[in-house]
């Protein structure tokens, strides 16, 4: 079987409100960021019936015909992708280019999952809907993260702001009165979402009476945050981000670098700032509007990798 080479491009994501609490059924708000992952698909030239994934940005080369030690999770993830298209030849060569750093809370694994199923679906000649891609990508995210809420690959597949809850599902009706301008700082690797989610689960088991209300409050912040987005109340969005950060810190999910980045962003004029994603490192997002340049420079001076991202009003 052969096919003409093609590329799939998907954005990264940031969580504006509600990470971690979303795993326990609370609502969360996520948005795409202007950092992209591109997966180029070509037929494998040597006709070996196994896929190859080359990701030089992540320092990675995986040939399923001879997988190197240490690539077991990625092998299982690719199997979970190809396993959903059993009619396909597996002789597919994939070249991945990513502006999304790994283990940084910006959705790198979810972006790979969505791009993979979208590409395989195209090779198979299927016209799968975005909802079908979300379900297909979930099988891969489960390999990467164990117990993912589903928010990451949902926002990436739809490439628009979403409200997400395990109980109520996906809300695509997130209308923004104002566009939102963010500065994103990557303070380092967070060491893996599964580890952070697992560590929180252990702390929650130890202090259930304390942790349950914190989770509920985070869910309420997400609901109020959505309202503030719809009202175009930027100060309220910023204030809610700050409160969300305080609660994430209370849950043990911040880090000295994240706290430093948050403080510097606020000091430089951000309306609000918080960690985004699994925490313990990874990404910090700051709502900036007219102070974006000052915030970016202040964060760069700390040595962090920084970029700007915006969400357009609808
Ligand atoms: O994998 P990350 O760092 O992009 O964060 C995922 C968000 C969590 O709420 C921590 C986990 C989940 O599955 O929702």
Tab-separated table of N, CA and C and ligand atoms in Angstrom, residues 13 15 18-23 103-109 141 145 147-152 164 166 190 192-194 196-197 276-279, ligand 1:
chain	number	residue	atom	x	y	z
A	13	UNK	N	-1.252	23.262	23.810
A	13	UNK	CA	-2.369	23.788	24.616
A	13	UNK	C	-1.870	24.315	25.957
A	15	UNK	N	-3.716	25.143	29.964
A	15	UNK	CA	-4.943	25.091	30.764
A	15	UNK	C	-5.049	26.409	31.529
A	18	UNK	N	-8.209	25.013	36.181
A	18	UNK	CA	-8.778	23.723	36.555
A	18	UNK	C	-7.961	22.475	36.348
A	19	UNK	N	-6.638	22.597	36.014
A	19	UNK	CA	-5.873	21.367	35.866
A	19	UNK	C	-5.892	20.572	37.172
A	20	UNK	N	-5.701	19.318	37.082
A	20	UNK	CA	-5.717	18.354	38.191
A	20	UNK	C	-7.122	18.165	38.778
A	21	UNK	N	-7.797	19.250	39.157
A	21	UNK	CA	-9.158	19.074	39.671
A	21	UNK	C	-10.036	18.416	38.605
A	22	UNK	N	-9.695	18.667	37.328
A	22	UNK	CA	-10.461	18.092	36.218
A	22	UNK	C	-10.376	16.557	36.223
A	23	UNK	N	-9.281	16.028	36.737
A	23	UNK	CA	-9.143	14.566	36.826
A	23	UNK	C	-10.194	14.002	37.795
A	103	UNK	N	7.123	17.342	28.230
A	103	UNK	CA	6.976	17.390	29.696
A	103	UNK	C	6.973	18.811	30.226
A	104	UNK	N	6.243	19.685	29.562
A	104	UNK	CA	6.229	21.090	29.981
A	104	UNK	C	4.816	21.595	30.218
A	105	UNK	N	3.838	20.707	30.200
A	105	UNK	CA	2.464	21.142	30.441
A	105	UNK	C	1.819	21.780	29.230
A	106	UNK	N	2.447	21.630	28.070
A	106	UNK	CA	1.916	22.300	26.873
A	106	UNK	C	1.326	21.316	25.868
A	107	UNK	N	1.119	20.087	26.306
A	107	UNK	CA	0.336	19.141	25.504
A	107	UNK	C	1.109	18.396	24.430
A	108	UNK	N	2.422	18.206	24.630
A	108	UNK	CA	3.203	17.556	23.566
A	108	UNK	C	2.699	16.147	23.256
A	109	UNK	N	2.400	15.359	24.279
A	109	UNK	CA	1.970	13.975	24.014
A	109	UNK	C	0.579	13.953	23.387
A	141	UNK	N	-3.335	8.601	24.741
A	141	UNK	CA	-3.071	9.392	25.948
A	141	UNK	C	-3.095	8.518	27.209
A	145	UNK	N	-0.312	8.676	29.951
A	145	UNK	CA	-0.637	9.307	31.240
A	145	UNK	C	-1.405	8.436	32.216
A	147	UNK	N	-4.206	7.896	33.560
A	147	UNK	CA	-5.592	8.277	33.858
A	147	UNK	C	-5.855	9.714	33.397
A	148	UNK	N	-5.741	9.959	32.088
A	148	UNK	CA	-5.924	11.341	31.642
A	148	UNK	C	-7.386	11.754	31.701
A	149	UNK	N	-7.622	13.017	32.018
A	149	UNK	CA	-9.013	13.482	32.026
A	149	UNK	C	-9.571	13.529	30.617
A	150	UNK	N	-8.689	13.766	29.632
A	150	UNK	CA	-9.137	13.922	28.243
A	150	UNK	C	-9.117	15.364	27.774
A	151	UNK	N	-8.804	16.283	28.679
A	151	UNK	CA	-8.865	17.704	28.303
A	151	UNK	C	-7.792	18.068	27.273
A	152	UNK	N	-6.590	17.509	27.415
A	152	UNK	CA	-5.472	17.925	26.555
A	152	UNK	C	-5.738	17.620	25.091
A	164	UNK	N	-14.244	21.774	29.791
A	164	UNK	CA	-14.221	20.315	29.808
A	164	UNK	C	-14.509	19.808	31.208
A	166	UNK	N	-15.342	15.803	33.125
A	166	UNK	CA	-15.552	14.363	32.918
A	166	UNK	C	-17.028	14.032	33.005
A	190	UNK	N	8.532	19.042	33.796
A	190	UNK	CA	7.804	18.708	35.032
A	190	UNK	C	7.950	17.221	35.389
A	192	UNK	N	6.909	14.526	33.919
A	192	UNK	CA	5.878	13.550	33.527
A	192	UNK	C	4.560	13.764	34.246
A	193	UNK	N	3.487	13.846	33.449
A	193	UNK	CA	2.157	14.101	34.008
A	193	UNK	C	1.711	12.965	34.926
A	194	UNK	N	1.967	11.725	34.500
A	194	UNK	CA	1.491	10.577	35.280
A	194	UNK	C	2.057	10.636	36.701
A	196	UNK	N	3.000	13.295	38.413
A	196	UNK	CA	2.400	14.396	39.185
A	196	UNK	C	0.963	14.064	39.582
A	197	UNK	N	0.231	13.455	38.646
A	197	UNK	CA	-1.149	13.075	38.951
A	197	UNK	C	-1.143	12.000	40.052
A	276	UNK	N	0.545	26.013	34.465
A	276	UNK	CA	-0.426	25.438	33.533
A	276	UNK	C	-0.013	24.007	33.238
A	277	UNK	N	-0.937	23.065	33.455
A	277	UNK	CA	-0.600	21.662	33.199
A	277	UNK	C	-0.312	20.938	34.494
A	278	UNK	N	0.600	19.993	34.429
A	278	UNK	CA	0.812	19.088	35.552
A	278	UNK	C	1.510	19.744	36.739
A	279	UNK	N	2.266	20.836	36.509
A	279	UNK	CA	2.927	21.535	37.614
A	279	UNK	C	4.202	20.867	38.080
B	1	LIG	O1	0.110	16.762	30.745
B	1	LIG	P1	-0.010	18.207	31.090
B	1	LIG	O2	1.134	18.732	31.834
B	1	LIG	O3	-0.299	18.975	29.838
B	1	LIG	O4	-1.260	18.393	32.083
B	1	LIG	C1	-2.434	17.685	31.978
B	1	LIG	C2	-3.505	18.240	32.865
B	1	LIG	C3	-3.831	17.432	34.119
B	1	LIG	O5	-5.040	17.985	34.619
B	1	LIG	C4	-2.734	17.597	35.140
B	1	LIG	C5	-4.015	15.954	33.845
B	1	LIG	C6	-5.274	15.602	33.081
B	1	LIG	O6	-5.338	14.473	32.571
B	1	LIG	O7	-6.209	16.410	32.996
